[in-house]
Coordinates of C-alpha atoms in Angstrom, one line a residue:
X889 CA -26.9 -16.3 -30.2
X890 CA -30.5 -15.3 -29.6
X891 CA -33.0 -18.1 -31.4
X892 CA -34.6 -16.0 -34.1
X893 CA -35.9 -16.2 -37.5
X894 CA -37.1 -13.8 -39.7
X895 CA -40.8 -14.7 -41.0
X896 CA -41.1 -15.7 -44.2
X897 CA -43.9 -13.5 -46.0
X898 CA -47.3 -14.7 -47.7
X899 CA -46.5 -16.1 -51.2
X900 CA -43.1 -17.2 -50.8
X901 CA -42.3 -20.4 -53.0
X902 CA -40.7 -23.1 -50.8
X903 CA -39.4 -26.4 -51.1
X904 CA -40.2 -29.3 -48.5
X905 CA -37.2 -31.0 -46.7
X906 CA -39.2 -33.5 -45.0
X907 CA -42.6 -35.1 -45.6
X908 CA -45.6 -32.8 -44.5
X909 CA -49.2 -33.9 -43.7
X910 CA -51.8 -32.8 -45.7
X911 CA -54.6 -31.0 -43.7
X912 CA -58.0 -33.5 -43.5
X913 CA -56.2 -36.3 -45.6
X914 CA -54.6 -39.3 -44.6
X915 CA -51.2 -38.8 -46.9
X916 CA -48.2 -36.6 -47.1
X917 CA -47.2 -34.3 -49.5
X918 CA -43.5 -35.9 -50.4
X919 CA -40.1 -33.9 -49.8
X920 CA -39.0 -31.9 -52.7
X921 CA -42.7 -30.9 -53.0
X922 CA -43.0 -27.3 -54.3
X923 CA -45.6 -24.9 -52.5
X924 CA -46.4 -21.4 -51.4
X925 CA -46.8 -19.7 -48.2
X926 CA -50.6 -19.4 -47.4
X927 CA -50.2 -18.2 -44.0
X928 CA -47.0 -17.1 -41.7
X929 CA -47.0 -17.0 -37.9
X930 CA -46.9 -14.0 -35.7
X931 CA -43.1 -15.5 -34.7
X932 CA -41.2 -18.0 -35.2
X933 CA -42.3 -21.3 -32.7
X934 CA -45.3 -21.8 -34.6
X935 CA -45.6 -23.3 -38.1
X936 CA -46.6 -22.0 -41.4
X937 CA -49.9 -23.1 -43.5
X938 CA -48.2 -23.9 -47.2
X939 CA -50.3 -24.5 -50.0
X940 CA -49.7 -27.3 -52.8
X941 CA -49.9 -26.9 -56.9
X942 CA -52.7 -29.6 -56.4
X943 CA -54.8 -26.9 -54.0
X944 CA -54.2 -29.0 -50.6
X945 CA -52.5 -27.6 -47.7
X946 CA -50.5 -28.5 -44.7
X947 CA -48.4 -27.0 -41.9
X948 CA -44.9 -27.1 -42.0
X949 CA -42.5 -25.5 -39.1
X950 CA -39.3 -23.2 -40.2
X951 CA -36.8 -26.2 -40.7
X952 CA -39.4 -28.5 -42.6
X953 CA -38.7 -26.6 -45.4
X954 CA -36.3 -24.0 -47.7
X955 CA -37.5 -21.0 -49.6
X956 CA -37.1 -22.4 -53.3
X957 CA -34.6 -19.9 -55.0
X958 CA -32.3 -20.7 -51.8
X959 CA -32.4 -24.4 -52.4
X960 CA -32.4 -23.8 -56.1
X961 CA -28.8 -22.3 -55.6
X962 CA -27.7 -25.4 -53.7
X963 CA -28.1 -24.4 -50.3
X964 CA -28.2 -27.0 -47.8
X965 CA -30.5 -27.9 -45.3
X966 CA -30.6 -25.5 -42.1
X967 CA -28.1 -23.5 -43.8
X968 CA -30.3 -20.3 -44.3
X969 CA -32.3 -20.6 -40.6
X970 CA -27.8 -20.0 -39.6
X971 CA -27.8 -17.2 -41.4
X972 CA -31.5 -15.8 -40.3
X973 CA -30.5 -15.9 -36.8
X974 CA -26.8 -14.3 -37.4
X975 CA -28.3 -11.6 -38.3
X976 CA -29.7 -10.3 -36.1
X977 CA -26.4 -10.5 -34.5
X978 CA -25.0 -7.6 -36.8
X979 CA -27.4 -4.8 -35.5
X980 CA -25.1 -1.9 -35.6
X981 CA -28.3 1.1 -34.6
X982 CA -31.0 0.7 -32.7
X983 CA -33.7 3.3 -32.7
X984 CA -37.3 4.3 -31.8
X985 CA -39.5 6.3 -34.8
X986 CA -43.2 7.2 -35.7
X987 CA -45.3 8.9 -33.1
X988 CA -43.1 8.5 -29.5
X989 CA -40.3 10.2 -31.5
X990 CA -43.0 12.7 -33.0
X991 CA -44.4 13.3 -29.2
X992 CA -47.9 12.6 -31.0
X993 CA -48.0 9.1 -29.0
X994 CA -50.9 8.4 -26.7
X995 CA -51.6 5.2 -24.5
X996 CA -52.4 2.9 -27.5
X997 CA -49.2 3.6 -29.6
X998 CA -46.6 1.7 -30.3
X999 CA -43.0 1.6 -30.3
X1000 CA -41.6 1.3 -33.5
X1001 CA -37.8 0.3 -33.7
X1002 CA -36.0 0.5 -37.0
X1003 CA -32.4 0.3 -37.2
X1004 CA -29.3 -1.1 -39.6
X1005 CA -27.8 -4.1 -39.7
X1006 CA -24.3 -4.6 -41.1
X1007 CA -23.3 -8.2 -41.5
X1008 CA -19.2 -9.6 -41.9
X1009 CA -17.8 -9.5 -45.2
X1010 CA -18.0 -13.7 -45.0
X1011 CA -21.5 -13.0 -45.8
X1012 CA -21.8 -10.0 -47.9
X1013 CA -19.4 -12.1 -50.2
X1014 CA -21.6 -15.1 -50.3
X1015 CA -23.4 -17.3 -52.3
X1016 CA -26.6 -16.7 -51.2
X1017 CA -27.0 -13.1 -50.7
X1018 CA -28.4 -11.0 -47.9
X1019 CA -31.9 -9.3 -47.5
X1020 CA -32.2 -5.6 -47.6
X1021 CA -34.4 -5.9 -44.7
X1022 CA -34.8 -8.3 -41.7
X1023 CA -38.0 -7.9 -39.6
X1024 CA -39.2 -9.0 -35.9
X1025 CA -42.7 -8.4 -36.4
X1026 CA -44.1 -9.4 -32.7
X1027 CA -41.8 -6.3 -31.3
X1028 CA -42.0 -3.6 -34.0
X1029 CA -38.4 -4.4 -35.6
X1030 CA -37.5 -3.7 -39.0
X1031 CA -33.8 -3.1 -39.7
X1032 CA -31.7 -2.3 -43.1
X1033 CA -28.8 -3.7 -44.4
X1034 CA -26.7 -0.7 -45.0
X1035 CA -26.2 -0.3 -48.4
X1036 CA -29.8 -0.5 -49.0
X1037 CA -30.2 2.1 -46.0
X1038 CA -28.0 4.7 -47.2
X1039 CA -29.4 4.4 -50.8
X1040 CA -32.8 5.1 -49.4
X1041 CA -31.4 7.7 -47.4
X1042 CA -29.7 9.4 -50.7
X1043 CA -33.1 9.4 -52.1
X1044 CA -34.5 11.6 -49.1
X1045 CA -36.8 9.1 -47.9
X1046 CA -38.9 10.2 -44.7
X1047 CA -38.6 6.9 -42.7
X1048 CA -35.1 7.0 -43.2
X1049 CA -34.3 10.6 -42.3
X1050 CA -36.2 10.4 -39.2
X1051 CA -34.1 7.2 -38.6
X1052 CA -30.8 9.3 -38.7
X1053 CA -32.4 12.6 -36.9
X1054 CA -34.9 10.9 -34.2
X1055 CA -33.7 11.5 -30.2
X1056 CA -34.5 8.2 -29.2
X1057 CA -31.7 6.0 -30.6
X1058 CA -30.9 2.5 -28.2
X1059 CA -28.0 1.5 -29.9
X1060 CA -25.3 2.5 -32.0
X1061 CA -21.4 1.1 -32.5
X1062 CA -18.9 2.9 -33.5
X1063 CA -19.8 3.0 -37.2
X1064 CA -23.5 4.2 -36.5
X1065 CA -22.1 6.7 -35.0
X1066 CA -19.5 8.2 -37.6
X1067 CA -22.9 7.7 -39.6
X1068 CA -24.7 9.8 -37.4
X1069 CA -21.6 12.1 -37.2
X1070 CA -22.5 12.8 -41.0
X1071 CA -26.1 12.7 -41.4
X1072 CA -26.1 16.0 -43.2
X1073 CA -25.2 14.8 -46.3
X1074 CA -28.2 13.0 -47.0
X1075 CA -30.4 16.6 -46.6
X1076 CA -30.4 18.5 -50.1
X1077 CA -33.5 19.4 -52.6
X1078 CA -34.5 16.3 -53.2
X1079 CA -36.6 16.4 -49.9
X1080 CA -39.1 19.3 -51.5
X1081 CA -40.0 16.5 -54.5
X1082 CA -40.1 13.6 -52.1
X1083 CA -42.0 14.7 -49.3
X1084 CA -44.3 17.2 -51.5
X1085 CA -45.1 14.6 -54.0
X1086 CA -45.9 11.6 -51.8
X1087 CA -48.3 13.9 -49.2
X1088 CA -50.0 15.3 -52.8
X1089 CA -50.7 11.7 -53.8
X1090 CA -51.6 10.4 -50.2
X1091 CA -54.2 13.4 -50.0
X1092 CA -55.7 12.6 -53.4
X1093 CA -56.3 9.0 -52.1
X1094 CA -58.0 10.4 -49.1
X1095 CA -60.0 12.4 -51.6
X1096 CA -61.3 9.0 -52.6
X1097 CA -61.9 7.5 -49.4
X1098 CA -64.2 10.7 -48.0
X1099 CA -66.3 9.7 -51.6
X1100 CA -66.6 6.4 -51.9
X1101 CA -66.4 5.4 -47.8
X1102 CA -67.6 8.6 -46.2
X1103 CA -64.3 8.4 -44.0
X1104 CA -60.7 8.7 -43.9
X1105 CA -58.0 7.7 -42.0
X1106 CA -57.7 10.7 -39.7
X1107 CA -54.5 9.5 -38.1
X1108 CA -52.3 9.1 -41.8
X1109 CA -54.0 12.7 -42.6
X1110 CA -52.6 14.1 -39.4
X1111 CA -49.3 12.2 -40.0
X1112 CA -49.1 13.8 -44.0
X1113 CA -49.8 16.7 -42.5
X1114 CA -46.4 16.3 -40.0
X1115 CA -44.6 15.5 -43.2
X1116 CA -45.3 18.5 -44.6
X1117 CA -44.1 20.7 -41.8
X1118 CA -41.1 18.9 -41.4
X1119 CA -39.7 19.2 -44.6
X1120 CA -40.4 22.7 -44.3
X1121 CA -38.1 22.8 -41.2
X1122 CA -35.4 20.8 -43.3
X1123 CA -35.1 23.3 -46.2
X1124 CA -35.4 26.3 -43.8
X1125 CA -33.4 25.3 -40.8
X1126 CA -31.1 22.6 -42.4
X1127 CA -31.5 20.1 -39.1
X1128 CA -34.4 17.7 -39.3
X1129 CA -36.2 18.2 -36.3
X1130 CA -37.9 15.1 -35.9
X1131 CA -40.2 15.9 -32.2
X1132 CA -43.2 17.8 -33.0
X1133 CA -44.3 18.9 -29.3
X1134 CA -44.4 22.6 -30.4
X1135 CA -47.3 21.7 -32.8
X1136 CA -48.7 18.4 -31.1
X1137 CA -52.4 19.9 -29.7
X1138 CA -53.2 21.0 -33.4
X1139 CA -51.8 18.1 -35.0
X1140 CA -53.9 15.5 -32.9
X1141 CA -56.6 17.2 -33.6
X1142 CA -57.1 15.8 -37.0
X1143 CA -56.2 12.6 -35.3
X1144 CA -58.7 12.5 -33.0
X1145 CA -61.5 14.3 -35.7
X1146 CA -62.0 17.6 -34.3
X1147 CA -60.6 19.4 -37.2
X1148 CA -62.9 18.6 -40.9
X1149 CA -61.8 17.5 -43.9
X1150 CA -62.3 21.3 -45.4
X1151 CA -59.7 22.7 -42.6
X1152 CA -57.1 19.5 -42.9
X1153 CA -57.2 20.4 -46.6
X1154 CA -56.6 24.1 -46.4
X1155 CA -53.7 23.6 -44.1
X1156 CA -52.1 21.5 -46.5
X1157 CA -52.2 23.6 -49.1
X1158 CA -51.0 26.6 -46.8
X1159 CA -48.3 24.3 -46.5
X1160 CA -47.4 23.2 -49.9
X1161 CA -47.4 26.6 -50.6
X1162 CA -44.9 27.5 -47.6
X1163 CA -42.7 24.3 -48.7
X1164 CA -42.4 26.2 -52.4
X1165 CA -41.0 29.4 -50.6
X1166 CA -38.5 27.6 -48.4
X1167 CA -37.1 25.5 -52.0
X1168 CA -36.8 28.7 -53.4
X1169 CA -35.0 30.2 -50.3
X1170 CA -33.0 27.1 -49.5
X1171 CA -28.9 27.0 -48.9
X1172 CA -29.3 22.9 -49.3
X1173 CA -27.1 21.4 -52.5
X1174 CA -29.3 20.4 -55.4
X1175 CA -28.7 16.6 -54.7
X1176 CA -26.9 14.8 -51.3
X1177 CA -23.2 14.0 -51.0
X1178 CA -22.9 10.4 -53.1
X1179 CA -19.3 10.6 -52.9
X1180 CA -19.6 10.9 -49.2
X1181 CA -22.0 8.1 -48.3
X1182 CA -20.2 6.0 -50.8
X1183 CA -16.8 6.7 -49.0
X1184 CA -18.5 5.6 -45.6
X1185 CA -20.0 2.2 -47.0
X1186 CA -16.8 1.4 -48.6
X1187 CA -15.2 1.7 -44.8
X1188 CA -17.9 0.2 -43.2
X1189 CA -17.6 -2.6 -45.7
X1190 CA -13.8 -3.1 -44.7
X1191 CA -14.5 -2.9 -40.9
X1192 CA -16.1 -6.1 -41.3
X1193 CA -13.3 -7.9 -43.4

């Protein structure tokens, strides 16, 4: 089993299970002492900084303490770091997104893996619940549970389409892959309101950067911009075409600042104005197949019985 833990984000409430030195004092805050997290580590050797009702601090590593509404519910000591590193275990798809998948990647860029994990009924059925997400920050990981992944998928969201559409998929079982085998349920209208509507509001943000900074962030224009033309491609084509080599020169252009805000703006809205042609002209269903994505989680569900 590999040794990890998922990292506990800023502002959790946790409960001590063992006496923790308070930082430039000579005492200890008592187990059963209520705090927050104040600072998490980039992984999961080091400790966290966890800050007291009474405004001290002190530093506590993963098994010094338990995230309050877990121990609230009765759960015992160690008993959530199990389940953290199971699962991990129950990775079912493996892929790489963002800008290698795009073909807009350069020597600085990352690699961004995001998958779906799919844990054993033992645990779905549980007490204490499961995350919708479970993250390995130091290497770019962030992977779904699958319910929460196909509802977010049902609800055309971009991250998750490019998910079920990129080339550069690692790992998939056998159940990833019936899910890839029916990925085409998830395209429908929906994707002209989703993808229009979050690039109109992302612009108008931008809007307000170029007055009140002077800049913007040229690289999340040029990737609005990619958003735009590939939900064009969706309603047109049917297919998500998720590489953008075809139309990489122009679109690192805005990335790298040679383009103006005047000319980035006027694409956009040649775009919006192409996305409203191909809704009208469209042969995709009003809304996805629920029936069908509920029929897969339902099997998936039982493969893990």
């Amino acid at each position: 089993m590999t040794d990890v833990h998922l990292i506990i984000p800023i502002g959790t409430q946790v409960v001590l299970l063992e006496g923790v030195k308070v930082l430039n004092e000579d005492r200890f805050q008592p187990k059963g002492t209520v705090g927050k997290i104040s600072v998490s580590p980039a992984d999961s050797s080091h400790a966290y900084k966890i800050e007291f009702p009474d405004g001290t601090e002190g530093m506590a590593n993963r098994r010094g303490f338990s995230i309050r509404k877990n121990y609230q519910k009765g759960q015992i000591k160690g008993e959530d770091d199990f389940q953290e590193n199971e699962l991990f275990d129950h990775v079912i798809y493996r892929c790489i997104v963002g800008s290698r998948a795009f073909g807009l990647d350069d020597e600085n860029s990352d690699t961004d893996r995001r998958g779906i994990y799919l844990p054993p009924a033992s645990l779905q059925w549980g007490l204490f619940g499961l995350p919708e997400q479970i993250e390995k920050k130091e290497s770019e990981e962030c992977y779904w549970e699958l319910q929460k992944f196909l509802i977010l998928a049902l609800k055309a969201n971009p991250n998750i389409l490019e998910c079920l559409y990129t080339p550069l998929v690692e790992f998939a079982d056998e159940t990833a892959r019936e899910l890839l085998s029916i990925r085409e349920v998830f395209l429908s209208k929906l994707i002209y309101q989703t993808y229009n509507g979050y690039v109109m509001s992302q612009f108008k943000k931008l809007e307000q950067d170029l007055r009140s900074l002077g800049e913007i962030r040229w690289k999340h224009a040029m990737h609005l911009i990619r958003l735009l033309l590939q939900g064009i491609d969706i309603l047109r084509r049917g297919d998500l075409i998720v590489s953008m080599e075809d139309r990489r020169e122009r679109l690192l252009s805005i990335k790298k600042g040679e383009l103006n805000w005047e000319q980035v703006n006027r694409w956009r809205l040649d775009l919006h104005r192409d996305f409203e042609s191909a809704y009208a002209a469209t042969k995709l269903p009003e809304r996805p197949d629920y029936a069908a994505a509920n029929r897969f989680l339902i099997e998936a569900r039982r493969s893990r019985v």
